[in-house]
């Protein structure tokens, strides 16, 4: 990976599809991030509560059973207001906005994405080079 796309931050990865979660985990590891993984919103909230270190970014699927990505982000923001949020979905951002799940202009990456596209979006969200 290009040096400017590498990071050292901690990312909470929330994805209900195991294969996608494992693939994204591998991508994030390749770029140097520390990854905390969760299969759904409930598990992610527990991970956030139990993890003592900083969580720099919550990378969450939008549509998940139980608690959607926006509900999760709102819950985590109560205890970790410094954590940035990047939403991902197989739905387009306009389709999600129309359904009222996310507001227009929310930071979003559409699946499928390339490793490079994900790394660039994360660097943008986290403020450039690590």
C-alpha positions as semicolon CSV with decimal commas, in nm:
position;residue;x (nm);y (nm);z (nm)
1;X;0,000;0,000;0,000
2;X;0,107;0,357;-0,069
3;X;0,266;0,512;0,240
4;X;0,030;0,810;0,237
5;X;-0,266;0,574;0,270
6;X;-0,130;0,384;0,570
7;X;-0,259;0,455;0,917
8;X;-0,206;0,357;1,277
9;X;-0,547;0,447;1,415
10;X;-0,801;0,212;1,572
11;X;-1,109;0,129;1,368
12;X;-1,425;-0,039;1,494
13;X;-1,546;-0,244;1,196
14;X;-1,915;-0,336;1,207
15;X;-2,047;-0,565;0,933
16;X;-2,310;-0,837;0,963
17;X;-2,188;-1,040;0,663
18;X;-1,894;-1,250;0,786
19;X;-1,718;-1,275;0,449
20;X;-1,734;-0,899;0,395
21;X;-1,622;-0,836;0,754
22;X;-1,318;-1,064;0,711
23;X;-1,224;-0,910;0,376
24;X;-1,246;-0,554;0,508
25;X;-1,050;-0,662;0,817
26;X;-0,771;-0,791;0,591
27;X;-0,769;-0,467;0,392
28;X;-0,751;-0,252;0,705
29;X;-0,473;-0,469;0,851
30;X;-0,277;-0,438;0,526
31;X;-0,287;-0,060;0,566
32;X;-0,163;-0,074;0,927
33;X;-0,480;-0,009;1,127
34;X;-0,574;-0,170;1,456
35;X;-0,915;-0,330;1,404
36;X;-1,190;-0,411;1,650
37;X;-1,458;-0,627;1,486
38;X;-1,828;-0,670;1,550
39;X;-2,100;-0,859;1,365
40;X;-2,385;-0,622;1,454
41;X;-2,474;-0,304;1,638
42;X;-2,527;-0,469;1,976
43;X;-2,187;-0,638;1,965
44;X;-2,022;-0,315;1,845
45;X;-2,172;-0,119;2,135
46;X;-2,034;-0,380;2,376
47;X;-1,689;-0,368;2,214
48;X;-1,691;0,011;2,238
49;X;-1,789;0,001;2,606
50;X;-1,525;-0,260;2,695
51;X;-1,233;-0,122;2,492
52;X;-1,013;0,109;2,702
53;X;-0,821;0,275;2,419
54;X;-0,935;0,534;2,170
55;X;-1,155;0,440;1,876
56;X;-1,070;0,679;1,596
57;X;-1,323;0,559;1,340
58;X;-1,640;0,353;1,335
59;X;-1,668;0,187;0,993
60;X;-2,020;0,048;0,989
61;X;-2,260;-0,111;0,749
62;X;-2,581;0,090;0,727
63;X;-2,841;-0,186;0,702
64;X;-2,802;-0,451;0,973
65;X;-3,047;-0,657;1,177
66;X;-3,149;-0,511;1,513
67;X;-2,968;-0,178;1,518
68;X;-2,883;0,002;1,194
69;X;-2,557;0,187;1,141
70;X;-2,697;0,529;1,222
71;X;-2,849;0,409;1,550
72;X;-2,515;0,252;1,638
73;X;-2,320;0,568;1,552
74;X;-2,556;0,776;1,767
75;X;-2,511;0,535;2,057
76;X;-2,132;0,530;2,033
77;X;-2,117;0,910;1,995
78;X;-2,269;0,946;2,342
79;X;-1,955;0,797;2,501
80;X;-1,700;0,857;2,224
81;X;-1,783;1,190;2,059
82;X;-1,433;1,207;1,908
83;X;-1,486;0,893;1,698
84;X;-1,543;0,963;1,331
85;X;-1,800;0,756;1,142
86;X;-1,781;0,616;0,791
87;X;-2,090;0,435;0,664
88;X;-2,079;0,163;0,401
89;X;-2,357;-0,011;0,213
90;X;-2,444;-0,197;-0,102
91;X;-2,729;0,052;-0,140
92;X;-2,650;0,390;-0,296
93;X;-2,623;0,688;-0,064
94;X;-2,926;0,850;-0,229
95;X;-3,137;0,536;-0,178
96;X;-3,040;0,528;0,189
97;X;-3,110;0,900;0,229
98;X;-3,453;0,854;0,068
99;X;-3,534;0,582;0,321
100;X;-3,446;0,824;0,600
101;X;-3,164;0,612;0,742
102;X;-2,886;0,860;0,667
103;X;-2,895;1,230;0,606
104;X;-2,779;1,358;0,269
105;X;-2,410;1,445;0,277
106;X;-2,318;1,181;0,537
107;X;-1,971;1,030;0,489
108;X;-2,035;0,713;0,291
109;X;-1,863;0,453;0,073
110;X;-2,061;0,223;-0,151
111;X;-1,988;-0,150;-0,162
112;X;-1,823;-0,306;-0,343
113;X;-1,511;-0,093;-0,312
114;X;-1,145;-0,151;-0,387
115;X;-0,886;-0,161;-0,109
116;X;-0,738;0,162;-0,243
117;X;-1,076;0,339;-0,249
118;X;-1,146;0,235;0,111
119;X;-0,800;0,344;0,227
120;X;-0,839;0,683;0,055
121;X;-1,184;0,740;0,205
122;X;-1,057;0,650;0,555
123;X;-0,760;0,887;0,520
124;X;-1,001;1,161;0,407
125;X;-1,225;1,101;0,708
126;X;-0,936;1,085;0,954
127;X;-0,775;1,398;0,819
128;X;-0,502;1,291;0,579
129;X;-0,178;1,105;0,640
130;X;-0,129;0,925;0,969
